[in-house]
PDB file of N, CA and C in Angstrom:
ATOM      1  N   MET A   1       8.860 201.570 192.523  1.00  0.00           N
ATOM      2  CA  MET A   1       7.814 202.164 193.339  1.00  0.00           C
ATOM      3  C   MET A   1       8.106 201.924 194.803  1.00  0.00           C
ATOM      4  N   SER A   2       7.871 202.874 195.580  1.00  0.00           N
ATOM      5  CA  SER A   2       8.052 202.726 197.016  1.00  0.00           C
ATOM      6  C   SER A   2       6.880 201.940 197.584  1.00  0.00           C
ATOM      7  N   ALA A   3       7.205 200.913 198.341  1.00  0.00           N
ATOM      8  CA  ALA A   3       6.147 200.110 198.947  1.00  0.00           C
ATOM      9  C   ALA A   3       5.365 200.926 199.965  1.00  0.00           C
ATOM     10  N   MET A   4       6.017 201.917 200.559  1.00  0.00           N
ATOM     11  CA  MET A   4       5.357 202.680 201.609  1.00  0.00           C
ATOM     12  C   MET A   4       4.431 203.750 201.032  1.00  0.00           C
ATOM     13  N   THR A   5       4.832 204.431 199.983  1.00  0.00           N
ATOM     14  CA  THR A   5       4.042 205.552 199.497  1.00  0.00           C
ATOM     15  C   THR A   5       3.413 205.300 198.146  1.00  0.00           C
ATOM     16  N   GLY A   6       3.922 204.327 197.385  1.00  0.00           N
ATOM     17  CA  GLY A   6       3.433 204.115 196.040  1.00  0.00           C
ATOM     18  C   GLY A   6       3.938 205.165 195.072  1.00  0.00           C
ATOM     19  N   LEU A   7       4.913 205.951 195.480  1.00  0.00           N
ATOM     20  CA  LEU A   7       5.451 207.020 194.653  1.00  0.00           C
ATOM     21  C   LEU A   7       6.921 206.772 194.370  1.00  0.00           C
ATOM     22  N   ARG A   8       7.360 207.185 193.186  1.00  0.00           N
ATOM     23  CA  ARG A   8       8.783 207.120 192.840  1.00  0.00           C
ATOM     24  C   ARG A   8       9.352 208.529 192.924  1.00  0.00           C
ATOM     25  N   LEU A   9      10.408 208.683 193.702  1.00  0.00           N
ATOM     26  CA  LEU A   9      11.123 209.952 193.755  1.00  0.00           C
ATOM     27  C   LEU A   9      11.873 210.116 192.444  1.00  0.00           C
ATOM     28  N   LEU A  10      11.620 211.218 191.762  1.00  0.00           N
ATOM     29  CA  LEU A  10      12.253 211.469 190.469  1.00  0.00           C
ATOM     30  C   LEU A  10      13.593 212.166 190.656  1.00  0.00           C
ATOM     31  N   PRO A  11      14.484 212.055 189.683  1.00  0.00           N
ATOM     32  CA  PRO A  11      15.831 212.610 189.838  1.00  0.00           C
ATOM     33  C   PRO A  11      15.924 214.113 189.554  1.00  0.00           C
ATOM     34  N   TRP A  12      14.839 214.815 189.701  1.00  0.00           N
ATOM     35  CA  TRP A  12      14.853 216.263 189.534  1.00  0.00           C
ATOM     36  C   TRP A  12      13.883 216.870 190.533  1.00  0.00           C
ATOM     37  N   SER A  13      13.975 218.163 190.702  1.00  0.00           N
ATOM     38  CA  SER A  13      13.071 218.861 191.616  1.00  0.00           C
ATOM     39  C   SER A  13      12.295 219.919 190.835  1.00  0.00           C
ATOM     40  N   ASP A  14      11.279 220.478 191.470  1.00  0.00           N
ATOM     41  CA  ASP A  14      10.500 221.522 190.807  1.00  0.00           C
ATOM     42  C   ASP A  14      11.272 222.849 190.877  1.00  0.00           C
ATOM     43  N   PRO A  15      10.780 223.898 190.242  1.00  0.00           N
ATOM     44  CA  PRO A  15      11.509 225.170 190.238  1.00  0.00           C
ATOM     45  C   PRO A  15      11.778 225.742 191.629  1.00  0.00           C
ATOM     46  N   ASP A  16      10.992 225.336 192.624  1.00  0.00           N
ATOM     47  CA  ASP A  16      11.209 225.804 193.991  1.00  0.00           C
ATOM     48  C   ASP A  16      12.146 224.892 194.776  1.00  0.00           C
ATOM     49  N   GLY A  17      12.680 223.857 194.117  1.00  0.00           N
ATOM     50  CA  GLY A  17      13.604 222.940 194.782  1.00  0.00           C
ATOM     51  C   GLY A  17      12.921 221.806 195.527  1.00  0.00           C
ATOM     52  N   LYS A  18      11.608 221.689 195.395  1.00  0.00           N
ATOM     53  CA  LYS A  18      10.885 220.608 196.073  1.00  0.00           C
ATOM     54  C   LYS A  18      10.970 219.329 195.248  1.00  0.00           C
ATOM     55  N   PRO A  19      10.997 218.167 195.920  1.00  0.00           N
ATOM     56  CA  PRO A  19      11.100 216.904 195.181  1.00  0.00           C
ATOM     57  C   PRO A  19       9.876 216.653 194.307  1.00  0.00           C
ATOM     58  N   CYS A  20      10.104 215.940 193.220  1.00  0.00           N
ATOM     59  CA  CYS A  20       9.027 215.523 192.313  1.00  0.00           C
ATOM     60  C   CYS A  20       8.863 214.013 192.421  1.00  0.00           C
ATOM     61  N   TYR A  21       7.636 213.564 192.319  1.00  0.00           N
ATOM     62  CA  TYR A  21       7.323 212.138 192.435  1.00  0.00           C
ATOM     63  C   TYR A  21       6.485 211.696 191.255  1.00  0.00           C
ATOM     64  N   LEU A  22       6.575 210.402 190.953  1.00  0.00           N
ATOM     65  CA  LEU A  22       5.768 209.785 189.908  1.00  0.00           C
ATOM     66  C   LEU A  22       4.894 208.725 190.549  1.00  0.00           C
ATOM     67  N   ALA A  23       3.594 208.789 190.292  1.00  0.00           N
ATOM     68  CA  ALA A  23       2.657 207.768 190.760  1.00  0.00           C
ATOM     69  C   ALA A  23       2.289 206.915 189.552  1.00  0.00           C
ATOM     70  N   SER A  24       2.918 205.731 189.452  1.00  0.00           N
ATOM     71  CA  SER A  24       2.658 204.824 188.338  1.00  0.00           C
ATOM     72  C   SER A  24       3.097 203.430 188.737  1.00  0.00           C
ATOM     73  N   ASP A  25       2.361 202.441 188.285  1.00  0.00           N
ATOM     74  CA  ASP A  25       2.759 201.056 188.507  1.00  0.00           C
ATOM     75  C   ASP A  25       3.579 200.529 187.337  1.00  0.00           C
ATOM     76  N   ASP A  26       3.747 201.344 186.304  1.00  0.00           N
ATOM     77  CA  ASP A  26       4.441 200.926 185.097  1.00  0.00           C
ATOM     78  C   ASP A  26       5.891 201.407 185.123  1.00  0.00           C
ATOM     79  N   ALA A  27       6.814 200.484 185.422  1.00  0.00           N
ATOM     80  CA  ALA A  27       8.239 200.832 185.474  1.00  0.00           C
ATOM     81  C   ALA A  27       8.799 201.131 184.089  1.00  0.00           C
ATOM     82  N   HIS A  28       8.006 200.899 183.051  1.00  0.00           N
ATOM     83  CA  HIS A  28       8.470 201.120 181.682  1.00  0.00           C
ATOM     84  C   HIS A  28       7.691 202.246 180.997  1.00  0.00           C
ATOM     85  N   SER A  29       7.008 203.058 181.775  1.00  0.00           N
ATOM     86  CA  SER A  29       6.288 204.192 181.197  1.00  0.00           C
ATOM     87  C   SER A  29       7.303 205.192 180.643  1.00  0.00           C
ATOM     88  N   PRO A  30       6.883 206.066 179.735  1.00  0.00           N
ATOM     89  CA  PRO A  30       7.825 207.049 179.189  1.00  0.00           C
ATOM     90  C   PRO A  30       8.500 207.899 180.273  1.00  0.00           C
ATOM     91  N   LEU A  31       7.767 208.304 181.291  1.00  0.00           N
ATOM     92  CA  LEU A  31       8.368 209.130 182.342  1.00  0.00           C
ATOM     93  C   LEU A  31       9.326 208.313 183.206  1.00  0.00           C
ATOM     94  N   SER A  32       9.001 207.050 183.465  1.00  0.00           N
ATOM     95  CA  SER A  32       9.912 206.182 184.217  1.00  0.00           C
ATOM     96  C   SER A  32      11.202 205.968 183.438  1.00  0.00           C
ATOM     97  N   ARG A  33      11.090 205.737 182.135  1.00  0.00           N
ATOM     98  CA  ARG A  33      12.288 205.550 181.313  1.00  0.00           C
ATOM     99  C   ARG A  33      13.109 206.832 181.251  1.00  0.00           C
ATOM    100  N   ARG A  34      12.456 207.979 181.204  1.00  0.00           N
ATOM    101  CA  ARG A  34      13.168 209.264 181.204  1.00  0.00           C
ATOM    102  C   ARG A  34      13.909 209.450 182.526  1.00  0.00           C
ATOM    103  N   ALA A  35      13.254 209.128 183.631  1.00  0.00           N
ATOM    104  CA  ALA A  35      13.894 209.234 184.947  1.00  0.00           C
ATOM    105  C   ALA A  35      15.098 208.295 185.035  1.00  0.00           C
ATOM    106  N   ASP A  36      14.955 207.072 184.512  1.00  0.00           N
ATOM    107  CA  ASP A  36      16.081 206.128 184.503  1.00  0.00           C
ATOM    108  C   ASP A  36      17.254 206.697 183.710  1.00  0.00           C
ATOM    109  N   ALA A  37      16.964 207.300 182.563  1.00  0.00           N
ATOM    110  CA  ALA A  37      18.023 207.868 181.716  1.00  0.00           C
ATOM    111  C   ALA A  37      18.716 209.032 182.420  1.00  0.00           C
ATOM    112  N   ILE A  38      17.948 209.879 183.090  1.00  0.00           N
ATOM    113  CA  ILE A  38      18.538 211.017 183.798  1.00  0.00           C
ATOM    114  C   ILE A  38      19.375 210.529 184.973  1.00  0.00           C
ATOM    115  N   GLU A  39      18.902 209.517 185.692  1.00  0.00           N
ATOM    116  CA  GLU A  39      19.699 208.942 186.781  1.00  0.00           C
ATOM    117  C   GLU A  39      21.032 208.425 186.251  1.00  0.00           C
ATOM    118  N   ALA A  40      21.010 207.761 185.102  1.00  0.00           N
ATOM    119  CA  ALA A  40      22.247 207.232 184.520  1.00  0.00           C
ATOM    120  C   ALA A  40      23.205 208.374 184.169  1.00  0.00           C
ATOM    121  N   VAL A  41      22.683 209.463 183.620  1.00  0.00           N
ATOM    122  CA  VAL A  41      23.521 210.618 183.296  1.00  0.00           C
ATOM    123  C   VAL A  41      24.095 211.222 184.575  1.00  0.00           C
ATOM    124  N   GLN A  42      23.269 211.369 185.597  1.00  0.00           N
ATOM    125  CA  GLN A  42      23.745 211.939 186.862  1.00  0.00           C
ATOM    126  C   GLN A  42      24.861 211.084 187.457  1.00  0.00           C
ATOM    127  N   MET A  43      24.706 209.782 187.415  1.00  0.00           N
ATOM    128  CA  MET A  43      25.730 208.895 187.964  1.00  0.00           C
ATOM    129  C   MET A  43      27.033 209.011 187.164  1.00  0.00           C
ATOM    130  N   SER A  44      26.934 209.035 185.841  1.00  0.00           N
ATOM    131  CA  SER A  44      28.153 209.133 185.031  1.00  0.00           C
ATOM    132  C   SER A  44      28.814 210.497 185.194  1.00  0.00           C
ATOM    133  N   MET A  45      28.019 211.543 185.359  1.00  0.00           N
ATOM    134  CA  MET A  45      28.592 212.863 185.608  1.00  0.00           C
ATOM    135  C   MET A  45      29.335 212.879 186.939  1.00  0.00           C
ATOM    136  N   GLY A  46      28.805 212.196 187.937  1.00  0.00           N
ATOM    137  CA  GLY A  46      29.481 212.102 189.227  1.00  0.00           C
ATOM    138  C   GLY A  46      30.825 211.404 189.111  1.00  0.00           C
ATOM    139  N   VAL A  47      30.886 210.356 188.306  1.00  0.00           N
ATOM    140  CA  VAL A  47      32.141 209.631 188.091  1.00  0.00           C
ATOM    141  C   VAL A  47      33.165 210.554 187.427  1.00  0.00           C
ATOM    142  N   GLU A  48      32.743 211.263 186.400  1.00  0.00           N
ATOM    143  CA  GLU A  48      33.648 212.175 185.695  1.00  0.00           C
ATOM    144  C   GLU A  48      34.103 213.311 186.601  1.00  0.00           C
ATOM    145  N   LEU A  49      33.197 213.846 187.398  1.00  0.00           N
ATOM    146  CA  LEU A  49      33.548 214.929 188.312  1.00  0.00           C
ATOM    147  C   LEU A  49      34.554 214.447 189.350  1.00  0.00           C
ATOM    148  N   LEU A  50      34.382 213.243 189.849  1.00  0.00           N
ATOM    149  CA  LEU A  50      35.331 212.692 190.810  1.00  0.00           C
ATOM    150  C   LEU A  50      36.718 212.552 190.187  1.00  0.00           C
ATOM    151  N   ARG A  51      36.755 212.107 188.950  1.00  0.00           N
ATOM    152  CA  ARG A  51      38.037 211.993 188.238  1.00  0.00           C
ATOM    153  C   ARG A  51      38.694 213.378 188.106  1.00  0.00           C
ATOM    154  N   HIS A  52      37.892 214.373 187.752  1.00  0.00           N
ATOM    155  CA  HIS A  52      38.404 215.746 187.630  1.00  0.00           C
ATOM    156  C   HIS A  52      38.868 216.266 188.991  1.00  0.00           C
ATOM    157  N   ALA A  53      38.118 215.967 190.031  1.00  0.00           N
ATOM    158  CA  ALA A  53      38.457 216.442 191.378  1.00  0.00           C
ATOM    159  C   ALA A  53      39.800 215.877 191.817  1.00  0.00           C
ATOM    160  N   ARG A  54      40.016 214.602 191.570  1.00  0.00           N
ATOM    161  CA  ARG A  54      41.301 213.990 191.948  1.00  0.00           C
ATOM    162  C   ARG A  54      42.458 214.684 191.245  1.00  0.00           C
ATOM    163  N   ALA A  55      42.270 214.991 189.955  1.00  0.00           N
ATOM    164  CA  ALA A  55      43.335 215.655 189.196  1.00  0.00           C
ATOM    165  C   ALA A  55      43.575 217.070 189.719  1.00  0.00           C
ATOM    166  N   LEU A  56      42.507 217.803 189.981  1.00  0.00           N
ATOM    167  CA  LEU A  56      42.655 219.180 190.463  1.00  0.00           C
ATOM    168  C   LEU A  56      43.289 219.214 191.849  1.00  0.00           C
ATOM    169  N   LEU A  57      42.884 218.315 192.716  1.00  0.00           N
ATOM    170  CA  LEU A  57      43.459 218.288 194.063  1.00  0.00           C
ATOM    171  C   LEU A  57      44.933 217.885 194.057  1.00  0.00           C
ATOM    172  N   ALA A  58      45.347 217.175 193.035  1.00  0.00           N
ATOM    173  CA  ALA A  58      46.753 216.797 192.917  1.00  0.00           C
ATOM    174  C   ALA A  58      47.601 217.914 192.309  1.00  0.00           C
ATOM    175  N   ALA A  59      46.933 218.916 191.747  1.00  0.00           N
ATOM    176  CA  ALA A  59      47.653 220.026 191.115  1.00  0.00           C
ATOM    177  C   ALA A  59      48.101 221.012 192.192  1.00  0.00           C
ATOM    178  N   PRO A  60      49.393 221.203 192.364  1.00  0.00           N
ATOM    179  CA  PRO A  60      49.877 222.087 193.433  1.00  0.00           C
ATOM    180  C   PRO A  60      49.500 223.563 193.230  1.00  0.00           C
ATOM    181  N   LYS A  61      49.175 223.947 192.012  1.00  0.00           N
ATOM    182  CA  LYS A  61      48.865 225.353 191.755  1.00  0.00           C
ATOM    183  C   LYS A  61      47.367 225.638 191.657  1.00  0.00           C
ATOM    184  N   ALA A  62      46.527 224.700 192.089  1.00  0.00           N
ATOM    185  CA  ALA A  62      45.080 224.950 192.076  1.00  0.00           C
ATOM    186  C   ALA A  62      44.773 226.090 193.033  1.00  0.00           C
ATOM    187  N   ASP A  63      44.011 227.069 192.555  1.00  0.00           N
ATOM    188  CA  ASP A  63      43.721 228.220 193.408  1.00  0.00           C
ATOM    189  C   ASP A  63      42.363 228.076 194.097  1.00  0.00           C
ATOM    190  N   ALA A  64      42.096 229.006 195.007  1.00  0.00           N
ATOM    191  CA  ALA A  64      40.872 228.943 195.817  1.00  0.00           C
ATOM    192  C   ALA A  64      39.617 229.006 194.949  1.00  0.00           C
ATOM    193  N   ARG A  65      39.651 229.805 193.888  1.00  0.00           N
ATOM    194  CA  ARG A  65      38.485 229.924 193.001  1.00  0.00           C
ATOM    195  C   ARG A  65      38.175 228.582 192.347  1.00  0.00           C
ATOM    196  N   GLU A  66      39.196 227.891 191.856  1.00  0.00           N
ATOM    197  CA  GLU A  66      39.006 226.580 191.229  1.00  0.00           C
ATOM    198  C   GLU A  66      38.494 225.557 192.242  1.00  0.00           C
ATOM    199  N   LEU A  67      39.059 225.588 193.428  1.00  0.00           N
ATOM    200  CA  LEU A  67      38.650 224.638 194.456  1.00  0.00           C
ATOM    201  C   LEU A  67      37.226 224.907 194.938  1.00  0.00           C
ATOM    202  N   ARG A  68      36.848 226.162 195.034  1.00  0.00           N
ATOM    203  CA  ARG A  68      35.474 226.499 195.432  1.00  0.00           C
ATOM    204  C   ARG A  68      34.487 226.029 194.362  1.00  0.00           C
ATOM    205  N   TYR A  69      34.829 226.247 193.111  1.00  0.00           N
ATOM    206  CA  TYR A  69      33.976 225.787 192.014  1.00  0.00           C
ATOM    207  C   TYR A  69      33.840 224.268 192.057  1.00  0.00           C
ATOM    208  N   LEU A  70      34.964 223.592 192.274  1.00  0.00           N
ATOM    209  CA  LEU A  70      34.955 222.139 192.393  1.00  0.00           C
ATOM    210  C   LEU A  70      34.051 221.695 193.548  1.00  0.00           C
ATOM    211  N   ALA A  71      34.174 222.340 194.684  1.00  0.00           N
ATOM    212  CA  ALA A  71      33.356 221.976 195.851  1.00  0.00           C
ATOM    213  C   ALA A  71      31.870 222.151 195.552  1.00  0.00           C
ATOM    214  N   ASP A  72      31.515 223.217 194.842  1.00  0.00           N
ATOM    215  CA  ASP A  72      30.105 223.427 194.467  1.00  0.00           C
ATOM    216  C   ASP A  72      29.602 222.305 193.567  1.00  0.00           C
ATOM    217  N   ARG A  73      30.397 221.923 192.573  1.00  0.00           N
ATOM    218  CA  ARG A  73      29.990 220.846 191.655  1.00  0.00           C
ATOM    219  C   ARG A  73      29.921 219.508 192.386  1.00  0.00           C
ATOM    220  N   LEU A  74      30.859 219.266 193.305  1.00  0.00           N
ATOM    221  CA  LEU A  74      30.822 218.022 194.079  1.00  0.00           C
ATOM    222  C   LEU A  74      29.568 217.959 194.952  1.00  0.00           C
ATOM    223  N   CYS A  75      29.178 219.081 195.525  1.00  0.00           N
ATOM    224  CA  CYS A  75      27.943 219.125 196.329  1.00  0.00           C
ATOM    225  C   CYS A  75      26.732 218.805 195.467  1.00  0.00           C
ATOM    226  N   GLU A  76      26.678 219.367 194.271  1.00  0.00           N
ATOM    227  CA  GLU A  76      25.567 219.078 193.361  1.00  0.00           C
ATOM    228  C   GLU A  76      25.531 217.599 192.991  1.00  0.00           C
ATOM    229  N   ALA A  77      26.699 217.041 192.680  1.00  0.00           N
ATOM    230  CA  ALA A  77      26.764 215.633 192.300  1.00  0.00           C
ATOM    231  C   ALA A  77      26.357 214.732 193.464  1.00  0.00           C
ATOM    232  N   LEU A  78      26.808 215.070 194.669  1.00  0.00           N
ATOM    233  CA  LEU A  78      26.442 214.281 195.837  1.00  0.00           C
ATOM    234  C   LEU A  78      24.937 214.347 196.078  1.00  0.00           C
ATOM    235  N   ARG A  79      24.354 215.522 195.942  1.00  0.00           N
ATOM    236  CA  ARG A  79      22.896 215.661 196.087  1.00  0.00           C
ATOM    237  C   ARG A  79      22.177 214.757 195.094  1.00  0.00           C
ATOM    238  N   ASP A  80      22.629 214.771 193.829  1.00  0.00           N
ATOM    239  CA  ASP A  80      21.984 213.962 192.799  1.00  0.00           C
ATOM    240  C   ASP A  80      22.120 212.470 193.091  1.00  0.00           C
ATOM    241  N   VAL A  81      23.314 212.040 193.475  1.00  0.00           N
ATOM    242  CA  VAL A  81      23.546 210.621 193.746  1.00  0.00           C
ATOM    243  C   VAL A  81      22.748 210.163 194.972  1.00  0.00           C
ATOM    244  N   LEU A  82      22.657 211.002 195.989  1.00  0.00           N
ATOM    245  CA  LEU A  82      21.858 210.645 197.165  1.00  0.00           C
ATOM    246  C   LEU A  82      20.380 210.530 196.800  1.00  0.00           C
ATOM    247  N   ARG A  83      19.897 211.392 195.909  1.00  0.00           N
ATOM    248  CA  ARG A  83      18.503 211.304 195.468  1.00  0.00           C
ATOM    249  C   ARG A  83      18.277 210.006 194.702  1.00  0.00           C
ATOM    250  N   VAL A  84      19.221 209.641 193.834  1.00  0.00           N
ATOM    251  CA  VAL A  84      19.116 208.379 193.098  1.00  0.00           C
ATOM    252  C   VAL A  84      19.102 207.204 194.082  1.00  0.00           C
ATOM    253  N   ALA A  85      19.994 207.229 195.058  1.00  0.00           N
ATOM    254  CA  ALA A  85      20.041 206.147 196.046  1.00  0.00           C
ATOM    255  C   ALA A  85      18.745 206.061 196.841  1.00  0.00           C
ATOM    256  N   GLU A  86      18.214 207.192 197.244  1.00  0.00           N
ATOM    257  CA  GLU A  86      16.950 207.197 197.985  1.00  0.00           C
ATOM    258  C   GLU A  86      15.823 206.634 197.128  1.00  0.00           C
ATOM    259  N   SER A  87      15.759 207.066 195.878  1.00  0.00           N
ATOM    260  CA  SER A  87      14.708 206.597 194.983  1.00  0.00           C
ATOM    261  C   SER A  87      14.807 205.099 194.745  1.00  0.00           C
ATOM    262  N   ARG A  88      16.014 204.631 194.474  1.00  0.00           N
ATOM    263  CA  ARG A  88      16.190 203.208 194.208  1.00  0.00           C
ATOM    264  C   ARG A  88      15.973 202.371 195.466  1.00  0.00           C
ATOM    265  N   GLY A  89      16.430 202.870 196.598  1.00  0.00           N
ATOM    266  CA  GLY A  89      16.219 202.155 197.847  1.00  0.00           C
ATOM    267  C   GLY A  89      14.751 202.023 198.190  1.00  0.00           C
ATOM    268  N   ALA A  90      13.977 203.054 197.902  1.00  0.00           N
ATOM    269  CA  ALA A  90      12.545 203.025 198.197  1.00  0.00           C
ATOM    270  C   ALA A  90      11.810 202.035 197.305  1.00  0.00           C
ATOM    271  N   ARG A  91      12.408 201.685 196.171  1.00  0.00           N
ATOM    272  CA  ARG A  91      11.755 200.757 195.245  1.00  0.00           C
ATOM    273  C   ARG A  91      12.170 199.310 195.463  1.00  0.00           C
ATOM    274  N   LEU A  92      13.085 199.053 196.416  1.00  0.00           N
ATOM    275  CA  LEU A  92      13.459 197.676 196.717  1.00  0.00           C
ATOM    276  C   LEU A  92      12.300 196.971 197.392  1.00  0.00           C
ATOM    277  N   PRO A  93      12.149 195.684 197.122  1.00  0.00           N
ATOM    278  CA  PRO A  93      11.072 194.959 197.809  1.00  0.00           C
ATOM    279  C   PRO A  93      11.381 194.874 199.294  1.00  0.00           C
ATOM    280  N   PRO A  94      10.348 194.874 200.128  1.00  0.00           N
ATOM    281  CA  PRO A  94      10.586 194.774 201.564  1.00  0.00           C
ATOM    282  C   PRO A  94      11.175 193.413 201.912  1.00  0.00           C
ATOM    283  N   CYS A  95      11.959 193.382 202.975  1.00  0.00           N
ATOM    284  CA  CYS A  95      12.581 192.139 203.441  1.00  0.00           C
ATOM    285  C   CYS A  95      11.790 191.624 204.631  1.00  0.00           C
ATOM    286  N   ASP A  96      11.530 190.319 204.627  1.00  0.00           N
ATOM    287  CA  ASP A  96      10.931 189.690 205.795  1.00  0.00           C
ATOM    288  C   ASP A  96      12.052 189.318 206.747  1.00  0.00           C
ATOM    289  N   GLU A  97      11.764 189.336 208.040  1.00  0.00           N
ATOM    290  CA  GLU A  97      12.776 188.892 208.998  1.00  0.00           C
ATOM    291  C   GLU A  97      13.144 187.466 208.676  1.00  0.00           C
ATOM    292  N   GLY A  98      14.427 187.174 208.759  1.00  0.00           N
ATOM    293  CA  GLY A  98      14.899 185.843 208.477  1.00  0.00           C
ATOM    294  C   GLY A  98      15.304 185.647 207.023  1.00  0.00           C
ATOM    295  N   ASP A  99      15.047 186.643 206.172  1.00  0.00           N
ATOM    296  CA  ASP A  99      15.513 186.546 204.790  1.00  0.00           C
ATOM    297  C   ASP A  99      17.028 186.534 204.770  1.00  0.00           C
ATOM    298  N   GLY A 100      17.572 185.674 204.004  1.00  0.00           N
ATOM    299  CA  GLY A 100      19.028 185.602 203.877  1.00  0.00           C
ATOM    300  C   GLY A 100      19.497 186.499 202.753  1.00  0.00           C
ATOM    301  N   PRO A 101      20.798 186.425 202.464  1.00  0.00           N
ATOM    302  CA  PRO A 101      21.332 187.217 201.358  1.00  0.00           C
ATOM    303  C   PRO A 101      20.634 186.853 200.057  1.00  0.00           C
ATOM    304  N   VAL A 102      20.414 187.857 199.243  1.00  0.00           N
ATOM    305  CA  VAL A 102      19.764 187.649 197.957  1.00  0.00           C
ATOM    306  C   VAL A 102      20.844 187.452 196.901  1.00  0.00           C
ATOM    307  N   PRO A 103      20.780 186.371 196.115  1.00  0.00           N
ATOM    308  CA  PRO A 103      21.774 186.164 195.061  1.00  0.00           C
ATOM    309  C   PRO A 103      21.818 187.380 194.143  1.00  0.00           C
ATOM    310  N   GLY A 104      23.003 187.814 193.791  1.00  0.00           N
ATOM    311  CA  GLY A 104      23.149 188.945 192.895  1.00  0.00           C
ATOM    312  C   GLY A 104      23.174 190.268 193.602  1.00  0.00           C
ATOM    313  N   GLY A 105      23.247 190.273 194.926  1.00  0.00           N
ATOM    314  CA  GLY A 105      23.392 191.531 195.669  1.00  0.00           C
ATOM    315  C   GLY A 105      22.110 192.298 195.859  1.00  0.00           C
ATOM    316  N   GLY A 106      21.002 191.640 196.144  1.00  0.00           N
ATOM    317  CA  GLY A 106      19.730 192.326 196.380  1.00  0.00           C
ATOM    318  C   GLY A 106      19.734 193.105 197.665  1.00  0.00           C
ATOM    319  N   GLY A 107      18.571 193.607 198.068  1.00  0.00           N
ATOM    320  CA  GLY A 107      18.471 194.527 199.178  1.00  0.00           C
ATOM    321  C   GLY A 107      18.389 193.926 200.570  1.00  0.00           C
ATOM    322  N   CYS A 108      18.272 192.611 200.723  1.00  0.00           N
ATOM    323  CA  CYS A 108      18.131 192.017 202.040  1.00  0.00           C
ATOM    324  C   CYS A 108      19.471 191.484 202.532  1.00  0.00           C
ATOM    325  N   ASP A 109      19.754 191.687 203.783  1.00  0.00           N
ATOM    326  CA  ASP A 109      20.993 191.156 204.376  1.00  0.00           C
ATOM    327  C   ASP A 109      20.703 189.859 205.093  1.00  0.00           C
TER     328      ASP A 109
END
């Protein structure tokens, strides 16, 4: 949950492309678990797409059509990953000034 808005940015948008939010204090609600699962799929798809992109870019005979298709998919994956990062960042607990590093790589520097 975002400390500022009390809303969780979901990993999908509405049919008009507008962001969707969840208002719930239950991180284990069915919709929260569904959002977590979709975020995991989006992240793994990004990893696979990056692997494919490296292979295609190394292929000397890749044509403009293939590269354009790749660029479109990379843009989609980047959009999804940025949405996941924004959502997860908004749910980090706020840091007080003077907080040191959090063991395990938490959100405070």
